[in-house]
Amino acid sequence: MKNSEKIVGIMQPYFFPYFEQFRLIASCDVWVAFDTVQFSRKSWMTRNRILNREKGTSYISVPVRHFGLGTVIKDAQIDTVKDWRNVVLDKLKIYQHSAPFYPVARDVIADAMPQGETFVSALNINALRSVCQYLDIGTPIISASSLTFDIPSDCEPGEWALHISKSLDATEYRNAAGGIALFDSALYQQHGIRLRFHEHKPRTYHTGNFAFVQDLSIVDWLMWNSREQLREWLL
């Protein structure tokens, strides 16, 4: 018998994801970084978009070592030979003379990328926690690899979240709206878990003499908006 409501959200650990993911995290009681499935090198786990004056947008990214196709997310390692951290920070200079919150945003981003981190998943989870701390989002963020749960061999993509939610005694699983087709609400209901989907609220904000681009990395949002404004938009 569950004594209280518990909303769980689950998503792969992306590299400085867009603002809507932080809205979803803020609406949950527990957030799980889904790091136990196969890693994809060309994905939002290793890169994201910021503004660029000539091309509209450009990527900030973290380089990864070469590994086998069966490597799971938690085991994917950063290529630490490359000075990728300073490359990312250098790319942020595009905002320096235009974005009003550049100094504080740069500090948040730098702190989110600690020197010496060797695993992509750990880096991205640390970045999530750092941005959440800045935005006063108190949702605990844990990794799926730290949990003990049984996954059937024939588990469908939409059922991973069910088994993880059950292991956490969740009363509700909340997912981004884009994944509706993957889930069977009746199946979740059979296990006493509500299935709900996060409502995306598009926002626009002033970007100086740059053209505004929708749904860039949280990096862009931090540059142009105060913490108070972003906190208000979390609701």
PDB file of C-alpha atoms in Angstrom:
ATOM      1  CA  MET A   1       0.000   0.000   0.000  1.00  0.00           C
ATOM      2  CA  LYS A   2       1.502   3.322  -1.076  1.00  0.00           C
ATOM      3  CA  ASN A   3       1.256   5.995   1.590  1.00  0.00           C
ATOM      4  CA  SER A   4       1.757   9.045  -0.604  1.00  0.00           C
ATOM      5  CA  GLU A   5       1.892  10.274  -4.152  1.00  0.00           C
ATOM      6  CA  LYS A   6       5.182   9.905  -5.978  1.00  0.00           C
ATOM      7  CA  ILE A   7       5.681  11.170  -9.526  1.00  0.00           C
ATOM      8  CA  VAL A   8       8.621   9.670 -11.389  1.00  0.00           C
ATOM      9  CA  GLY A   9      10.186  10.927 -14.626  1.00  0.00           C
ATOM     10  CA  ILE A  10      12.776   9.085 -16.687  1.00  0.00           C
ATOM     11  CA  MET A  11      14.983  10.156 -19.586  1.00  0.00           C
ATOM     12  CA  GLN A  12      18.420   9.464 -20.970  1.00  0.00           C
ATOM     13  CA  PRO A  13      21.085  11.838 -19.571  1.00  0.00           C
ATOM     14  CA  TYR A  14      21.393  14.505 -22.257  1.00  0.00           C
ATOM     15  CA  PHE A  15      24.112  17.156 -22.577  1.00  0.00           C
ATOM     16  CA  PHE A  16      22.668  20.479 -21.356  1.00  0.00           C
ATOM     17  CA  PRO A  17      19.125  19.700 -22.617  1.00  0.00           C
ATOM     18  CA  TYR A  18      16.522  22.294 -23.476  1.00  0.00           C
ATOM     19  CA  PHE A  19      14.413  24.124 -20.894  1.00  0.00           C
ATOM     20  CA  GLU A  20      11.360  21.866 -21.224  1.00  0.00           C
ATOM     21  CA  GLN A  21      13.271  18.967 -19.710  1.00  0.00           C
ATOM     22  CA  PHE A  22      13.887  21.064 -16.614  1.00  0.00           C
ATOM     23  CA  ARG A  23      10.167  21.882 -16.459  1.00  0.00           C
ATOM     24  CA  LEU A  24       9.475  18.163 -16.541  1.00  0.00           C
ATOM     25  CA  ILE A  25      12.073  17.463 -13.855  1.00  0.00           C
ATOM     26  CA  ALA A  26      10.553  20.178 -11.661  1.00  0.00           C
ATOM     27  CA  SER A  27       7.122  18.536 -11.937  1.00  0.00           C
ATOM     28  CA  CYS A  28       8.420  15.181 -10.662  1.00  0.00           C
ATOM     29  CA  ASP A  29       9.271  13.871  -7.192  1.00  0.00           C
ATOM     30  CA  VAL A  30      12.125  11.722  -8.515  1.00  0.00           C
ATOM     31  CA  TRP A  31      14.044  11.980 -11.796  1.00  0.00           C
ATOM     32  CA  VAL A  32      15.853   8.939 -13.191  1.00  0.00           C
ATOM     33  CA  ALA A  33      18.711   9.283 -15.658  1.00  0.00           C
ATOM     34  CA  PHE A  34      18.173   6.266 -17.913  1.00  0.00           C
ATOM     35  CA  ASP A  35      21.783   5.113 -18.317  1.00  0.00           C
ATOM     36  CA  THR A  36      21.346   1.351 -18.698  1.00  0.00           C
ATOM     37  CA  VAL A  37      20.556   1.116 -22.421  1.00  0.00           C
ATOM     38  CA  GLN A  38      22.824   1.253 -25.451  1.00  0.00           C
ATOM     39  CA  PHE A  39      24.796   4.439 -25.950  1.00  0.00           C
ATOM     40  CA  SER A  40      24.406   6.349 -29.216  1.00  0.00           C
ATOM     41  CA  ARG A  41      27.397   8.470 -30.180  1.00  0.00           C
ATOM     42  CA  LYS A  42      25.413  10.816 -32.446  1.00  0.00           C
ATOM     43  CA  SER A  43      22.713  11.915 -30.037  1.00  0.00           C
ATOM     44  CA  TRP A  44      21.766  14.662 -27.584  1.00  0.00           C
ATOM     45  CA  MET A  45      23.877  12.840 -24.991  1.00  0.00           C
ATOM     46  CA  THR A  46      27.051  14.261 -26.521  1.00  0.00           C
ATOM     47  CA  ARG A  47      25.993  17.597 -27.994  1.00  0.00           C
ATOM     48  CA  ASN A  48      23.473  20.417 -28.022  1.00  0.00           C
ATOM     49  CA  ARG A  49      22.821  23.658 -29.861  1.00  0.00           C
ATOM     50  CA  ILE A  50      23.580  27.272 -28.992  1.00  0.00           C
ATOM     51  CA  LEU A  51      23.392  30.456 -31.054  1.00  0.00           C
ATOM     52  CA  ASN A  52      25.845  31.274 -33.818  1.00  0.00           C
ATOM     53  CA  ARG A  53      25.968  34.631 -35.596  1.00  0.00           C
ATOM     54  CA  GLU A  54      26.775  33.314 -39.072  1.00  0.00           C
ATOM     55  CA  LYS A  55      24.993  29.950 -39.166  1.00  0.00           C
ATOM     56  CA  GLY A  56      22.093  30.598 -36.786  1.00  0.00           C
ATOM     57  CA  THR A  57      23.149  27.773 -34.470  1.00  0.00           C
ATOM     58  CA  SER A  58      26.227  25.712 -33.693  1.00  0.00           C
ATOM     59  CA  TYR A  59      26.992  22.744 -31.457  1.00  0.00           C
ATOM     60  CA  ILE A  60      28.701  22.466 -28.129  1.00  0.00           C
ATOM     61  CA  SER A  61      29.779  18.881 -27.539  1.00  0.00           C
ATOM     62  CA  VAL A  62      31.735  16.396 -25.472  1.00  0.00           C
ATOM     63  CA  PRO A  63      34.063  13.984 -27.342  1.00  0.00           C
ATOM     64  CA  VAL A  64      33.823  10.275 -26.608  1.00  0.00           C
ATOM     65  CA  ARG A  65      36.293   7.420 -26.899  1.00  0.00           C
ATOM     66  CA  HIS A  66      35.830   4.652 -29.456  1.00  0.00           C
ATOM     67  CA  PHE A  67      34.020   1.625 -28.077  1.00  0.00           C
ATOM     68  CA  GLY A  68      31.924  -1.372 -29.127  1.00  0.00           C
ATOM     69  CA  LEU A  69      28.341  -1.129 -30.333  1.00  0.00           C
ATOM     70  CA  GLY A  70      27.039  -2.851 -27.206  1.00  0.00           C
ATOM     71  CA  THR A  71      28.339  -0.183 -24.821  1.00  0.00           C
ATOM     72  CA  VAL A  72      25.664   1.059 -22.437  1.00  0.00           C
ATOM     73  CA  ILE A  73      25.313   4.730 -21.591  1.00  0.00           C
ATOM     74  CA  LYS A  74      26.849   4.515 -18.119  1.00  0.00           C
ATOM     75  CA  ASP A  75      30.057   3.022 -19.540  1.00  0.00           C
ATOM     76  CA  ALA A  76      30.639   5.516 -22.378  1.00  0.00           C
ATOM     77  CA  GLN A  77      33.856   7.399 -21.650  1.00  0.00           C
ATOM     78  CA  ILE A  78      34.918  10.935 -22.485  1.00  0.00           C
ATOM     79  CA  ASP A  79      37.955  11.423 -24.698  1.00  0.00           C
ATOM     80  CA  THR A  80      39.964  13.291 -22.083  1.00  0.00           C
ATOM     81  CA  VAL A  81      42.942  13.801 -24.396  1.00  0.00           C
ATOM     82  CA  LYS A  82      41.055  16.610 -26.100  1.00  0.00           C
ATOM     83  CA  ASP A  83      40.626  19.968 -24.353  1.00  0.00           C
ATOM     84  CA  TRP A  84      36.879  19.823 -24.978  1.00  0.00           C
ATOM     85  CA  ARG A  85      35.887  21.703 -21.816  1.00  0.00           C
ATOM     86  CA  ASN A  86      37.716  24.884 -22.809  1.00  0.00           C
ATOM     87  CA  VAL A  87      36.395  24.511 -26.360  1.00  0.00           C
ATOM     88  CA  VAL A  88      32.841  24.592 -24.971  1.00  0.00           C
ATOM     89  CA  LEU A  89      33.569  27.603 -22.774  1.00  0.00           C
ATOM     90  CA  ASP A  90      35.260  29.387 -25.676  1.00  0.00           C
ATOM     91  CA  LYS A  91      32.185  28.900 -27.848  1.00  0.00           C
ATOM     92  CA  LEU A  92      30.108  30.645 -25.193  1.00  0.00           C
ATOM     93  CA  LYS A  93      31.949  33.890 -25.938  1.00  0.00           C
ATOM     94  CA  ILE A  94      29.426  34.460 -28.739  1.00  0.00           C
ATOM     95  CA  TYR A  95      27.122  35.647 -25.932  1.00  0.00           C
ATOM     96  CA  GLN A  96      29.665  37.733 -24.032  1.00  0.00           C
ATOM     97  CA  HIS A  97      28.852  41.208 -25.369  1.00  0.00           C
ATOM     98  CA  SER A  98      25.124  40.714 -25.941  1.00  0.00           C
ATOM     99  CA  ALA A  99      23.540  38.412 -23.363  1.00  0.00           C
ATOM    100  CA  PRO A 100      22.816  40.180 -20.042  1.00  0.00           C
ATOM    101  CA  PHE A 101      23.368  37.085 -17.884  1.00  0.00           C
ATOM    102  CA  TYR A 102      26.542  35.833 -19.572  1.00  0.00           C
ATOM    103  CA  PRO A 103      28.812  36.043 -16.472  1.00  0.00           C
ATOM    104  CA  VAL A 104      26.557  34.039 -14.154  1.00  0.00           C
ATOM    105  CA  ALA A 105      25.509  31.608 -16.902  1.00  0.00           C
ATOM    106  CA  ARG A 106      29.131  30.901 -17.811  1.00  0.00           C
ATOM    107  CA  ASP A 107      29.922  30.162 -14.160  1.00  0.00           C
ATOM    108  CA  VAL A 108      26.980  27.769 -13.876  1.00  0.00           C
ATOM    109  CA  ILE A 109      28.043  25.949 -17.039  1.00  0.00           C
ATOM    110  CA  ALA A 110      31.705  25.783 -16.020  1.00  0.00           C
ATOM    111  CA  ASP A 111      30.780  24.365 -12.598  1.00  0.00           C
ATOM    112  CA  ALA A 112      28.536  21.811 -14.330  1.00  0.00           C
ATOM    113  CA  MET A 113      31.563  20.419 -16.213  1.00  0.00           C
ATOM    114  CA  PRO A 114      34.063  19.431 -13.499  1.00  0.00           C
ATOM    115  CA  GLN A 115      37.662  18.857 -14.467  1.00  0.00           C
ATOM    116  CA  GLY A 116      38.642  15.214 -14.658  1.00  0.00           C
ATOM    117  CA  GLU A 117      35.234  13.624 -15.238  1.00  0.00           C
ATOM    118  CA  THR A 118      35.707  10.529 -17.401  1.00  0.00           C
ATOM    119  CA  PHE A 119      32.174   9.257 -18.066  1.00  0.00           C
ATOM    120  CA  VAL A 120      29.589  10.923 -20.296  1.00  0.00           C
ATOM    121  CA  SER A 121      26.620   9.905 -18.164  1.00  0.00           C
ATOM    122  CA  ALA A 122      28.193  11.140 -14.937  1.00  0.00           C
ATOM    123  CA  LEU A 123      29.047  14.440 -16.619  1.00  0.00           C
ATOM    124  CA  ASN A 124      25.511  14.928 -17.903  1.00  0.00           C
ATOM    125  CA  ILE A 125      23.917  14.002 -14.585  1.00  0.00           C
ATOM    126  CA  ASN A 126      26.201  16.472 -12.821  1.00  0.00           C
ATOM    127  CA  ALA A 127      25.179  19.148 -15.332  1.00  0.00           C
ATOM    128  CA  LEU A 128      21.495  18.426 -14.703  1.00  0.00           C
ATOM    129  CA  ARG A 129      22.019  18.747 -10.968  1.00  0.00           C
ATOM    130  CA  SER A 130      24.012  21.973 -11.318  1.00  0.00           C
ATOM    131  CA  VAL A 131      21.367  23.677 -13.439  1.00  0.00           C
ATOM    132  CA  CYS A 132      18.603  22.391 -11.161  1.00  0.00           C
ATOM    133  CA  GLN A 133      20.422  23.810  -8.161  1.00  0.00           C
ATOM    134  CA  TYR A 134      20.714  27.190  -9.888  1.00  0.00           C
ATOM    135  CA  LEU A 135      16.982  27.132 -10.698  1.00  0.00           C
ATOM    136  CA  ASP A 136      16.040  25.925  -7.188  1.00  0.00           C
ATOM    137  CA  ILE A 137      14.606  22.656  -8.520  1.00  0.00           C
ATOM    138  CA  GLY A 138      14.746  20.251  -5.588  1.00  0.00           C
ATOM    139  CA  THR A 139      13.892  17.026  -7.435  1.00  0.00           C
ATOM    140  CA  PRO A 140      16.403  14.269  -6.596  1.00  0.00           C
ATOM    141  CA  ILE A 141      18.221  12.979  -9.705  1.00  0.00           C
ATOM    142  CA  ILE A 142      19.368   9.370  -9.616  1.00  0.00           C
ATOM    143  CA  SER A 143      20.746   6.978 -12.221  1.00  0.00           C
ATOM    144  CA  ALA A 144      18.903   3.870 -13.384  1.00  0.00           C
ATOM    145  CA  SER A 145      22.129   1.908 -12.918  1.00  0.00           C
ATOM    146  CA  SER A 146      21.959   2.602  -9.171  1.00  0.00           C
ATOM    147  CA  LEU A 147      18.561   0.875  -8.899  1.00  0.00           C
ATOM    148  CA  THR A 148      17.655  -2.790  -8.575  1.00  0.00           C
ATOM    149  CA  PHE A 149      14.790  -3.829 -10.827  1.00  0.00           C
ATOM    150  CA  ASP A 150      13.904  -6.804 -13.001  1.00  0.00           C
ATOM    151  CA  ILE A 151      13.455  -6.279 -16.736  1.00  0.00           C
ATOM    152  CA  PRO A 152      11.819  -9.071 -18.778  1.00  0.00           C
ATOM    153  CA  SER A 153      13.818 -10.218 -21.806  1.00  0.00           C
ATOM    154  CA  ASP A 154      10.932  -9.236 -24.108  1.00  0.00           C
ATOM    155  CA  CYS A 155      10.463  -5.758 -22.593  1.00  0.00           C
ATOM    156  CA  GLU A 156       9.023  -3.236 -25.042  1.00  0.00           C
ATOM    157  CA  PRO A 157      10.461   0.342 -25.209  1.00  0.00           C
ATOM    158  CA  GLY A 158       7.465   1.791 -23.364  1.00  0.00           C
ATOM    159  CA  GLU A 159       7.721  -0.745 -20.549  1.00  0.00           C
ATOM    160  CA  TRP A 160      11.181   0.158 -19.204  1.00  0.00           C
ATOM    161  CA  ALA A 161       9.663   3.118 -17.398  1.00  0.00           C
ATOM    162  CA  LEU A 162       6.981   0.890 -15.881  1.00  0.00           C
ATOM    163  CA  HIS A 163       9.519  -1.429 -14.245  1.00  0.00           C
ATOM    164  CA  ILE A 164      11.659   1.464 -13.013  1.00  0.00           C
ATOM    165  CA  SER A 165       8.585   3.263 -11.653  1.00  0.00           C
ATOM    166  CA  LYS A 166       7.462   0.121  -9.832  1.00  0.00           C
ATOM    167  CA  SER A 167      10.905  -0.240  -8.239  1.00  0.00           C
ATOM    168  CA  LEU A 168      10.518   3.296  -6.856  1.00  0.00           C
ATOM    169  CA  ASP A 169       6.934   2.766  -5.620  1.00  0.00           C
ATOM    170  CA  ALA A 170       5.702   5.446  -7.997  1.00  0.00           C
ATOM    171  CA  THR A 171       2.026   6.346  -8.168  1.00  0.00           C
ATOM    172  CA  GLU A 172       2.493   8.240 -11.432  1.00  0.00           C
ATOM    173  CA  TYR A 173       4.906   8.127 -14.354  1.00  0.00           C
ATOM    174  CA  ARG A 174       5.265  11.367 -16.282  1.00  0.00           C
ATOM    175  CA  ASN A 175       6.805  11.434 -19.770  1.00  0.00           C
ATOM    176  CA  ALA A 176       7.454  14.006 -22.473  1.00  0.00           C
ATOM    177  CA  ALA A 177       4.463  14.280 -24.795  1.00  0.00           C
ATOM    178  CA  GLY A 178       6.506  13.199 -27.787  1.00  0.00           C
ATOM    179  CA  GLY A 179       6.571   9.630 -26.495  1.00  0.00           C
ATOM    180  CA  ILE A 180       2.831   9.011 -26.313  1.00  0.00           C
ATOM    181  CA  ALA A 181       2.852   6.337 -29.024  1.00  0.00           C
ATOM    182  CA  LEU A 182       5.277   4.143 -27.044  1.00  0.00           C
ATOM    183  CA  PHE A 183       3.088   3.715 -23.980  1.00  0.00           C
ATOM    184  CA  ASP A 184       0.085   1.589 -23.025  1.00  0.00           C
ATOM    185  CA  SER A 185      -1.832   3.465 -20.330  1.00  0.00           C
ATOM    186  CA  ALA A 186      -3.954   0.398 -19.524  1.00  0.00           C
ATOM    187  CA  LEU A 187      -0.817  -1.605 -18.713  1.00  0.00           C
ATOM    188  CA  TYR A 188       0.405   1.072 -16.321  1.00  0.00           C
ATOM    189  CA  GLN A 189      -3.033   1.254 -14.733  1.00  0.00           C
ATOM    190  CA  GLN A 190      -2.965  -2.512 -14.115  1.00  0.00           C
ATOM    191  CA  HIS A 191       0.108  -1.920 -11.977  1.00  0.00           C
ATOM    192  CA  GLY A 192      -1.452   0.972 -10.065  1.00  0.00           C
ATOM    193  CA  ILE A 193       0.547   3.674 -11.838  1.00  0.00           C
ATOM    194  CA  ARG A 194      -1.004   6.660 -13.613  1.00  0.00           C
ATOM    195  CA  LEU A 195       0.501   7.576 -16.957  1.00  0.00           C
ATOM    196  CA  ARG A 196       0.617  11.279 -17.764  1.00  0.00           C
ATOM    197  CA  PHE A 197       2.320  13.337 -20.430  1.00  0.00           C
ATOM    198  CA  HIS A 198       4.085  16.646 -19.961  1.00  0.00           C
ATOM    199  CA  GLU A 199       2.598  19.647 -21.727  1.00  0.00           C
ATOM    200  CA  HIS A 200       5.193  21.569 -23.726  1.00  0.00           C
ATOM    201  CA  LYS A 201       4.811  25.344 -23.294  1.00  0.00           C
ATOM    202  CA  PRO A 202       6.686  27.157 -26.085  1.00  0.00           C
ATOM    203  CA  ARG A 203       8.403  30.359 -24.930  1.00  0.00           C
ATOM    204  CA  THR A 204      10.117  33.199 -26.704  1.00  0.00           C
ATOM    205  CA  TYR A 205      12.564  35.685 -25.235  1.00  0.00           C
ATOM    206  CA  HIS A 206      14.645  38.636 -26.393  1.00  0.00           C
ATOM    207  CA  THR A 207      18.019  37.659 -27.883  1.00  0.00           C
ATOM    208  CA  GLY A 208      19.502  41.053 -28.688  1.00  0.00           C
ATOM    209  CA  ASN A 209      20.674  41.296 -32.293  1.00  0.00           C
ATOM    210  CA  PHE A 210      20.538  37.513 -32.752  1.00  0.00           C
ATOM    211  CA  ALA A 211      17.561  35.816 -34.366  1.00  0.00           C
ATOM    212  CA  PHE A 212      15.602  33.854 -31.782  1.00  0.00           C
ATOM    213  CA  VAL A 213      15.731  30.048 -32.220  1.00  0.00           C
ATOM    214  CA  GLN A 214      13.209  27.834 -30.455  1.00  0.00           C
ATOM    215  CA  ASP A 215      14.276  25.078 -28.049  1.00  0.00           C
ATOM    216  CA  LEU A 216      18.022  25.567 -27.942  1.00  0.00           C
ATOM    217  CA  SER A 217      20.093  24.125 -25.094  1.00  0.00           C
ATOM    218  CA  ILE A 218      19.410  25.402 -21.574  1.00  0.00           C
ATOM    219  CA  VAL A 219      22.707  27.258 -22.073  1.00  0.00           C
ATOM    220  CA  ASP A 220      20.936  29.766 -24.324  1.00  0.00           C
ATOM    221  CA  TRP A 221      18.071  30.235 -21.862  1.00  0.00           C
ATOM    222  CA  LEU A 222      20.508  30.930 -19.039  1.00  0.00           C
ATOM    223  CA  MET A 223      22.282  33.583 -21.096  1.00  0.00           C
ATOM    224  CA  TRP A 224      19.206  35.683 -21.902  1.00  0.00           C
ATOM    225  CA  ASN A 225      16.922  35.200 -18.889  1.00  0.00           C
ATOM    226  CA  SER A 226      17.191  35.863 -15.185  1.00  0.00           C
ATOM    227  CA  ARG A 227      16.887  33.052 -12.687  1.00  0.00           C
ATOM    228  CA  GLU A 228      13.633  34.613 -11.494  1.00  0.00           C
ATOM    229  CA  GLN A 229      12.166  34.574 -15.002  1.00  0.00           C
ATOM    230  CA  LEU A 230      13.186  30.973 -15.589  1.00  0.00           C
ATOM    231  CA  ARG A 231      11.763  29.989 -12.212  1.00  0.00           C
ATOM    232  CA  GLU A 232       8.452  31.562 -13.196  1.00  0.00           C
ATOM    233  CA  TRP A 233       8.438  29.626 -16.500  1.00  0.00           C
ATOM    234  CA  LEU A 234       8.980  26.322 -14.686  1.00  0.00           C
ATOM    235  CA  LEU A 235       5.362  26.400 -13.515  1.00  0.00           C
TER     236      LEU A 235
END
